[in-house]
PDB file of C-alpha atoms in Angstrom:
ATOM      1  CA  ASP A 206      90.111 113.878  84.223  1.00 60.00           C
ATOM      2  CA  GLY A 207      91.049 111.281  86.532  1.00 68.00           C
ATOM      3  CA  GLY A 208      94.308 112.237  88.839  1.00 92.00           C
ATOM      4  CA  ILE A 209      95.404 113.187  92.224  1.00 96.00           C
ATOM      5  CA  THR A 210      95.367 116.661  93.705  1.00 96.00           C
ATOM      6  CA  GLN A 211      97.000 118.243  96.773  1.00 97.00           C
ATOM      7  CA  SER A 212      96.191 121.407  98.288  1.00 96.00           C
ATOM      8  CA  PRO A 213      97.553 123.391  99.766  1.00 96.00           C
ATOM      9  CA  LYS A 214     100.492 123.940  96.925  1.00 96.00           C
ATOM     10  CA  TYR A 215     102.419 125.811  99.618  1.00 96.00           C
ATOM     11  CA  LEU A 216     101.856 126.022 103.281  1.00 94.00           C
ATOM     12  CA  PHE A 217     103.967 127.665 105.920  1.00 92.00           C
ATOM     13  CA  ARG A 218     103.805 126.556 109.768  1.00 88.00           C
ATOM     14  CA  LYS A 219     104.325 127.902 112.748  1.00 88.00           C
ATOM     15  CA  GLU A 220     106.386 126.350 115.633  1.00 84.00           C
ATOM     16  CA  GLY A 221     104.396 124.098 117.653  1.00 85.00           C
ATOM     17  CA  GLN A 222     101.774 124.038 115.120  1.00 90.00           C
ATOM     18  CA  ASN A 223     100.345 120.407 113.311  1.00 94.00           C
ATOM     19  CA  VAL A 224      99.034 120.969 110.258  1.00 95.00           C
ATOM     20  CA  THR A 225      96.918 119.239 107.668  1.00 96.00           C
ATOM     21  CA  LEU A 226      98.168 118.482 103.865  1.00 97.00           C
ATOM     22  CA  SER A 227      95.651 116.880 101.879  1.00 98.00           C
ATOM     23  CA  CYS A 228      95.349 114.392  99.159  1.00 98.00           C
ATOM     24  CA  GLU A 229      92.587 113.265  96.813  1.00 97.00           C
ATOM     25  CA  GLN A 230      92.335 110.631  93.808  1.00 97.00           C
ATOM     26  CA  ASN A 231      89.882 109.525  91.593  1.00 95.00           C
ATOM     27  CA  LEU A 232      92.476 106.915  89.433  1.00 93.00           C
ATOM     28  CA  ASN A 233      89.982 104.265  91.881  1.00 93.00           C
ATOM     29  CA  HIS A 234      93.170 103.375  92.869  1.00 93.00           C
ATOM     30  CA  ASP A 235      94.146 100.989  96.061  1.00 92.00           C
ATOM     31  CA  ALA A 236      97.330 102.147  97.126  1.00 93.00           C
ATOM     32  CA  MET A 237      98.231 104.970  98.558  1.00 95.00           C
ATOM     33  CA  TYR A 238     101.552 107.025  99.339  1.00 96.00           C
ATOM     34  CA  TRP A 239     103.381 109.361 100.692  1.00 97.00           C
ATOM     35  CA  TYR A 240     106.668 110.830 100.376  1.00 96.00           C
ATOM     36  CA  ARG A 241     109.016 113.862 101.275  1.00 97.00           C
ATOM     37  CA  GLN A 242     111.923 115.304  99.085  1.00 96.00           C
ATOM     38  CA  ASP A 243     114.669 117.720 100.137  1.00 94.00           C
ATOM     39  CA  PRO A 244     116.721 119.381  97.802  1.00 86.00           C
ATOM     40  CA  GLY A 245     119.051 116.768  95.823  1.00 79.00           C
ATOM     41  CA  GLN A 246     117.586 113.878  98.220  1.00 82.00           C
ATOM     42  CA  GLY A 247     115.641 111.463  96.364  1.00 86.00           C
ATOM     43  CA  LEU A 248     111.815 110.085  97.537  1.00 93.00           C
ATOM     44  CA  ARG A 249     111.712 108.917 101.077  1.00 93.00           C
ATOM     45  CA  LEU A 250     108.592 107.240 101.850  1.00 93.00           C
ATOM     46  CA  ILE A 251     106.424 108.444 105.107  1.00 96.00           C
ATOM     47  CA  TYR A 252     103.731 106.144 105.293  1.00 96.00           C
ATOM     48  CA  TYR A 253     101.500 104.131 102.576  1.00 94.00           C
ATOM     49  CA  SER A 254      98.284 102.359 102.494  1.00 95.00           C
ATOM     50  CA  GLN A 255      97.131  99.348 100.401  1.00 92.00           C
ATOM     51  CA  ILE A 256      93.196  99.413 101.499  1.00 93.00           C
ATOM     52  CA  VAL A 257      91.190 101.129 102.970  1.00 95.00           C
ATOM     53  CA  ASN A 258      91.585 101.957 107.199  1.00 95.00           C
ATOM     54  CA  ASP A 259      94.985 100.235 106.716  1.00 95.00           C
ATOM     55  CA  PHE A 260      98.010 102.509 106.386  1.00 95.00           C
ATOM     56  CA  GLN A 261     102.270 101.253 107.463  1.00 94.00           C
ATOM     57  CA  LYS A 262     104.947 103.222 108.422  1.00 94.00           C
ATOM     58  CA  GLY A 263     107.777 103.719 105.739  1.00 92.00           C
ATOM     59  CA  ASP A 264     111.166 104.596 106.291  1.00 90.00           C
ATOM     60  CA  ILE A 265     110.388 107.574 108.269  1.00 94.00           C
ATOM     61  CA  ALA A 266     107.089 108.060 109.521  1.00 96.00           C
ATOM     62  CA  GLU A 267     108.296 109.644 112.840  1.00 96.00           C
ATOM     63  CA  GLY A 268     106.499 112.809 113.530  1.00 95.00           C
ATOM     64  CA  TYR A 269     103.466 112.075 110.611  1.00 97.00           C
ATOM     65  CA  SER A 270     100.711 110.716 110.975  1.00 97.00           C
ATOM     66  CA  VAL A 271      97.783 109.935 108.134  1.00 98.00           C
ATOM     67  CA  SER A 272      94.291 107.763 108.300  1.00 97.00           C
ATOM     68  CA  ARG A 273      92.841 106.482 105.348  1.00 97.00           C
ATOM     69  CA  GLU A 274      88.913 106.172 106.131  1.00 97.00           C
ATOM     70  CA  LYS A 275      87.800 106.473 102.455  1.00 96.00           C
ATOM     71  CA  LYS A 276      89.573 105.458  99.631  1.00 96.00           C
ATOM     72  CA  GLU A 277      89.774 108.619  97.464  1.00 97.00           C
ATOM     73  CA  SER A 278      91.757 110.456 100.464  1.00 98.00           C
ATOM     74  CA  PHE A 279      95.117 109.897 102.385  1.00 98.00           C
ATOM     75  CA  PRO A 280      95.881 112.953 104.733  1.00 98.00           C
ATOM     76  CA  LEU A 281      99.095 113.260 106.110  1.00 98.00           C
ATOM     77  CA  THR A 282      99.233 115.170 109.034  1.00 97.00           C
ATOM     78  CA  VAL A 283     103.019 116.648 110.294  1.00 95.00           C
ATOM     79  CA  THR A 284     103.232 117.430 114.072  1.00 94.00           C
ATOM     80  CA  SER A 285     105.511 119.512 115.697  1.00 89.00           C
ATOM     81  CA  ALA A 286     107.238 116.594 116.793  1.00 88.00           C
ATOM     82  CA  GLN A 287     108.547 116.637 113.264  1.00 88.00           C
ATOM     83  CA  LYS A 288     111.893 118.776 113.690  1.00 86.00           C
ATOM     84  CA  ASN A 289     112.618 119.281 110.306  1.00 89.00           C
ATOM     85  CA  PRO A 290     109.269 119.691 108.337  1.00 92.00           C
ATOM     86  CA  THR A 291     110.421 122.070 105.726  1.00 94.00           C
ATOM     87  CA  ALA A 292     110.634 119.576 102.426  1.00 96.00           C
ATOM     88  CA  PHE A 293     108.643 119.120  99.237  1.00 97.00           C
ATOM     89  CA  TYR A 294     105.812 117.058 100.122  1.00 98.00           C
ATOM     90  CA  LEU A 295     104.251 114.132  97.550  1.00 97.00           C
ATOM     91  CA  CYS A 296     101.389 112.181  97.369  1.00 97.00           C
ATOM     92  CA  ALA A 297     101.783 109.319  95.193  1.00 96.00           C
ATOM     93  CA  SER A 298      98.704 106.010  94.213  1.00 94.00           C
ATOM     94  CA  SER A 299      99.140 103.413  92.094  1.00 90.00           C
ATOM     95  CA  PRO A 300      96.793 100.330  90.831  1.00 81.00           C
ATOM     96  CA  GLY A 301     100.074  98.525  91.413  1.00 74.00           C
ATOM     97  CA  SER A 302     104.108  99.027  90.922  1.00 69.00           C
ATOM     98  CA  GLY A 303     104.295 101.990  89.219  1.00 79.00           C
ATOM     99  CA  ARG A 304     103.180 105.599  90.743  1.00 87.00           C
ATOM    100  CA  SER A 305     101.062 108.505  89.362  1.00 91.00           C
ATOM    101  CA  PHE A 306     102.078 111.494  91.891  1.00 95.00           C
ATOM    102  CA  GLY A 307     100.208 114.810  93.026  1.00 96.00           C
ATOM    103  CA  PRO A 308     101.200 117.962  92.370  1.00 97.00           C
ATOM    104  CA  GLY A 309     103.167 117.769  95.574  1.00 97.00           C
ATOM    105  CA  THR A 310     103.410 120.984  98.960  1.00 97.00           C
ATOM    106  CA  ARG A 311     106.133 122.579  99.429  1.00 96.00           C
ATOM    107  CA  LEU A 312     105.995 123.211 103.537  1.00 95.00           C
ATOM    108  CA  THR A 313     108.120 126.061 105.202  1.00 93.00           C
ATOM    109  CA  VAL A 314     108.858 126.055 109.007  1.00 88.00           C
ATOM    110  CA  LEU A 315     108.329 129.945 110.235  1.00 84.00           C
TER     111      LEU A 315
ATOM    112  CA  GLN B 189     120.330  98.532 103.224  1.00 76.00           C
ATOM    113  CA  LYS B 190     118.916  98.568 100.172  1.00 83.00           C
ATOM    114  CA  GLU B 191     120.189 101.631  97.582  1.00 90.00           C
ATOM    115  CA  VAL B 192     119.818 102.515  94.485  1.00 94.00           C
ATOM    116  CA  GLU B 193     122.289 104.820  93.026  1.00 95.00           C
ATOM    117  CA  GLN B 194     122.688 106.854  90.091  1.00 95.00           C
ATOM    118  CA  ASN B 195     125.331 109.539  89.146  1.00 89.00           C
ATOM    119  CA  SER B 196     124.419 113.286  90.679  1.00 84.00           C
ATOM    120  CA  GLY B 197     125.547 115.064  87.880  1.00 85.00           C
ATOM    121  CA  PRO B 198     124.558 117.687  86.110  1.00 92.00           C
ATOM    122  CA  LEU B 199     124.874 115.484  82.455  1.00 96.00           C
ATOM    123  CA  SER B 200     125.015 118.042  80.158  1.00 97.00           C
ATOM    124  CA  VAL B 201     124.784 116.977  75.949  1.00 97.00           C
ATOM    125  CA  PRO B 202     124.510 119.660  73.023  1.00 97.00           C
ATOM    126  CA  GLU B 203     120.873 119.548  71.814  1.00 97.00           C
ATOM    127  CA  GLY B 204     119.983 116.416  68.997  1.00 97.00           C
ATOM    128  CA  ALA B 205     122.751 114.187  71.204  1.00 97.00           C
ATOM    129  CA  ILE B 206     121.906 110.857  72.835  1.00 97.00           C
ATOM    130  CA  ALA B 207     122.124 111.468  77.018  1.00 97.00           C
ATOM    131  CA  SER B 208     122.742 107.972  78.596  1.00 97.00           C
ATOM    132  CA  LEU B 209     121.391 107.940  82.070  1.00 97.00           C
ATOM    133  CA  ASN B 210     122.577 105.427  84.708  1.00 96.00           C
ATOM    134  CA  CYS B 211     121.190 103.086  87.680  1.00 96.00           C
ATOM    135  CA  THR B 212     122.041 100.468  89.988  1.00 97.00           C
ATOM    136  CA  TYR B 213     120.579  98.707  92.617  1.00 95.00           C
ATOM    137  CA  SER B 214     121.401  96.806  95.641  1.00 93.00           C
ATOM    138  CA  ASP B 215     118.314  94.525  96.050  1.00 89.00           C
ATOM    139  CA  ARG B 216     118.748  90.965  93.901  1.00 89.00           C
ATOM    140  CA  GLY B 217     114.902  90.372  94.248  1.00 88.00           C
ATOM    141  CA  SER B 218     113.904  93.556  92.274  1.00 89.00           C
ATOM    142  CA  GLN B 219     111.297  92.770  89.592  1.00 90.00           C
ATOM    143  CA  SER B 220     110.183  95.869  88.553  1.00 92.00           C
ATOM    144  CA  PHE B 221     112.370  99.097  87.068  1.00 95.00           C
ATOM    145  CA  PHE B 222     111.091 102.757  86.347  1.00 96.00           C
ATOM    146  CA  TRP B 223     112.407 105.617  85.365  1.00 97.00           C
ATOM    147  CA  TYR B 224     110.765 109.156  86.858  1.00 96.00           C
ATOM    148  CA  ARG B 225     111.570 112.860  85.309  1.00 97.00           C
ATOM    149  CA  GLN B 226     111.322 115.807  87.509  1.00 96.00           C
ATOM    150  CA  TYR B 227     111.261 119.444  85.971  1.00 96.00           C
ATOM    151  CA  SER B 228     112.566 122.260  88.874  1.00 93.00           C
ATOM    152  CA  GLY B 229     109.608 122.533  91.381  1.00 92.00           C
ATOM    153  CA  LYS B 230     107.564 119.970  89.889  1.00 95.00           C
ATOM    154  CA  SER B 231     106.578 117.083  90.591  1.00 95.00           C
ATOM    155  CA  PRO B 232     107.789 112.926  89.057  1.00 95.00           C
ATOM    156  CA  GLU B 233     106.384 112.177  86.163  1.00 94.00           C
ATOM    157  CA  LEU B 234     106.918 108.506  84.730  1.00 94.00           C
ATOM    158  CA  ILE B 235     108.510 107.695  81.013  1.00 95.00           C
ATOM    159  CA  MET B 236     109.275 103.989  81.090  1.00 94.00           C
ATOM    160  CA  SER B 237     108.741 101.525  83.150  1.00 94.00           C
ATOM    161  CA  ILE B 238     110.891  98.119  82.046  1.00 95.00           C
ATOM    162  CA  TYR B 239     110.481  94.312  83.843  1.00 94.00           C
ATOM    163  CA  SER B 240     112.854  92.068  81.788  1.00 93.00           C
ATOM    164  CA  ASN B 241     116.638  92.030  79.964  1.00 94.00           C
ATOM    165  CA  GLY B 242     117.073  94.154  77.475  1.00 95.00           C
ATOM    166  CA  ASP B 243     115.618  96.967  75.746  1.00 96.00           C
ATOM    167  CA  LYS B 244     113.066  98.926  75.757  1.00 96.00           C
ATOM    168  CA  GLU B 245     112.056 101.391  73.498  1.00 96.00           C
ATOM    169  CA  ASP B 246     109.410 104.004  73.757  1.00 95.00           C
ATOM    170  CA  GLY B 247     109.701 107.137  70.820  1.00 97.00           C
ATOM    171  CA  ARG B 248     113.298 108.883  72.111  1.00 97.00           C
ATOM    172  CA  PHE B 249     113.518 106.974  75.070  1.00 98.00           C
ATOM    173  CA  THR B 250     115.397 103.456  75.576  1.00 98.00           C
ATOM    174  CA  ALA B 251     115.326 101.818  78.902  1.00 97.00           C
ATOM    175  CA  GLN B 252     118.056  99.553  79.630  1.00 97.00           C
ATOM    176  CA  LEU B 253     118.101  96.170  81.619  1.00 97.00           C
ATOM    177  CA  ASN B 254     120.684  94.162  82.751  1.00 96.00           C
ATOM    178  CA  LYS B 255     119.398  92.106  86.011  1.00 94.00           C
ATOM    179  CA  ALA B 256     122.915  90.038  86.119  1.00 95.00           C
ATOM    180  CA  SER B 257     124.814  93.148  86.591  1.00 95.00           C
ATOM    181  CA  GLN B 258     122.256  95.496  88.321  1.00 95.00           C
ATOM    182  CA  TYR B 259     122.093  97.798  86.389  1.00 96.00           C
ATOM    183  CA  VAL B 260     119.450 100.119  84.844  1.00 97.00           C
ATOM    184  CA  SER B 261     119.795 102.876  81.868  1.00 97.00           C
ATOM    185  CA  LEU B 262     117.835 105.138  79.848  1.00 98.00           C
ATOM    186  CA  LEU B 263     119.316 106.700  76.841  1.00 98.00           C
ATOM    187  CA  ILE B 264     117.439 109.890  75.259  1.00 98.00           C
ATOM    188  CA  ARG B 265     117.681 109.800  72.052  1.00 98.00           C
ATOM    189  CA  ASP B 266     117.806 113.208  69.907  1.00 98.00           C
ATOM    190  CA  SER B 267     118.177 115.285  73.084  1.00 98.00           C
ATOM    191  CA  GLN B 268     116.193 118.796  73.174  1.00 97.00           C
ATOM    192  CA  PRO B 269     116.691 121.430  75.342  1.00 97.00           C
ATOM    193  CA  SER B 270     112.671 120.523  76.899  1.00 97.00           C
ATOM    194  CA  ASP B 271     114.323 117.217  78.564  1.00 97.00           C
ATOM    195  CA  SER B 272     116.688 119.625  80.701  1.00 97.00           C
ATOM    196  CA  ALA B 273     114.935 117.946  84.212  1.00 97.00           C
ATOM    197  CA  THR B 274     116.434 115.809  86.805  1.00 96.00           C
ATOM    198  CA  TYR B 275     115.586 112.039  86.324  1.00 97.00           C
ATOM    199  CA  LEU B 276     114.455 110.061  89.000  1.00 96.00           C
ATOM    200  CA  CYS B 277     115.498 106.056  88.993  1.00 96.00           C
ATOM    201  CA  ALA B 278     113.144 103.860  91.114  1.00 95.00           C
ATOM    202  CA  VAL B 279     113.494 100.014  91.439  1.00 94.00           C
ATOM    203  CA  ASN B 280     110.600  98.069  94.025  1.00 90.00           C
ATOM    204  CA  ASP B 281     111.436  96.753  96.563  1.00 83.00           C
ATOM    205  CA  GLY B 282     111.533  92.887  96.466  1.00 75.00           C
ATOM    206  CA  GLY B 283     110.937  92.170 100.252  1.00 70.00           C
ATOM    207  CA  SER B 284     108.542  94.463 101.076  1.00 66.00           C
ATOM    208  CA  GLN B 285     105.168  94.287  99.259  1.00 61.00           C
ATOM    209  CA  GLY B 286     104.596  97.865  96.918  1.00 68.00           C
ATOM    210  CA  ASN B 287     107.316  99.625  97.425  1.00 82.00           C
ATOM    211  CA  LEU B 288     109.660 101.921  95.654  1.00 89.00           C
ATOM    212  CA  ILE B 289     112.779 102.733  96.446  1.00 91.00           C
ATOM    213  CA  PHE B 290     114.417 105.759  94.266  1.00 93.00           C
ATOM    214  CA  GLY B 291     117.718 107.049  93.593  1.00 94.00           C
ATOM    215  CA  LYS B 292     118.711 111.144  94.016  1.00 94.00           C
ATOM    216  CA  GLY B 293     118.157 111.878  90.117  1.00 95.00           C
ATOM    217  CA  THR B 294     120.533 112.911  87.957  1.00 96.00           C
ATOM    218  CA  LYS B 295     120.324 116.693  86.928  1.00 95.00           C
ATOM    219  CA  LEU B 296     120.347 116.594  83.040  1.00 97.00           C
ATOM    220  CA  SER B 297     121.204 119.795  80.605  1.00 97.00           C
ATOM    221  CA  VAL B 298     120.543 119.977  77.350  1.00 97.00           C
ATOM    222  CA  LYS B 299     122.237 122.838  75.570  1.00 96.00           C
ATOM    223  CA  PRO B 300     121.021 124.098  72.550  1.00 94.00           C
TER     224      PRO B 300
END
């Protein structure tokens, strides 16, 4: 089955802690994306990568970092510099202009 | 600032009725338009894409695009309670390769 997996489903972070959200896809898509969704809000782009070993900042990249060492994987690190990280994080991939989304990770700051 | 605007709702329709969801966008360079359905606590799933002016039908769903008016809509015929969800409109950013701009979504409630 082709698809996108994200782990963990729920994540709790203490103040000052860095955490990493996993995203893996077996759709053979070149492009991958990270979005953040807050209640009642649309999806906001954090980072995206069009090709391995290359990525660009989206609209709200501050406090986040990514890597793209493999085509299948695009992990997102939420650093302690991100002051309000509680949100629903969605990873997506794309062969073109549409998006296929993973199931999401819900991050809560304790 | 490129924007996609949707009425947040909630839009409430009776079962069997037509639900009409609307979206306007600011970027005249946009060429690709998408509707996603998002159930509470779940991730969005693509239900319609449209690239040319006019109507595109897929089952009970019809997407309508008017680029001159910068307007895209989604009609759901014979609405079912299972259609109750938030519907996100997304438009490609004409100036940024591959980027999509999402609206905040319209919450639809279909009453039995």
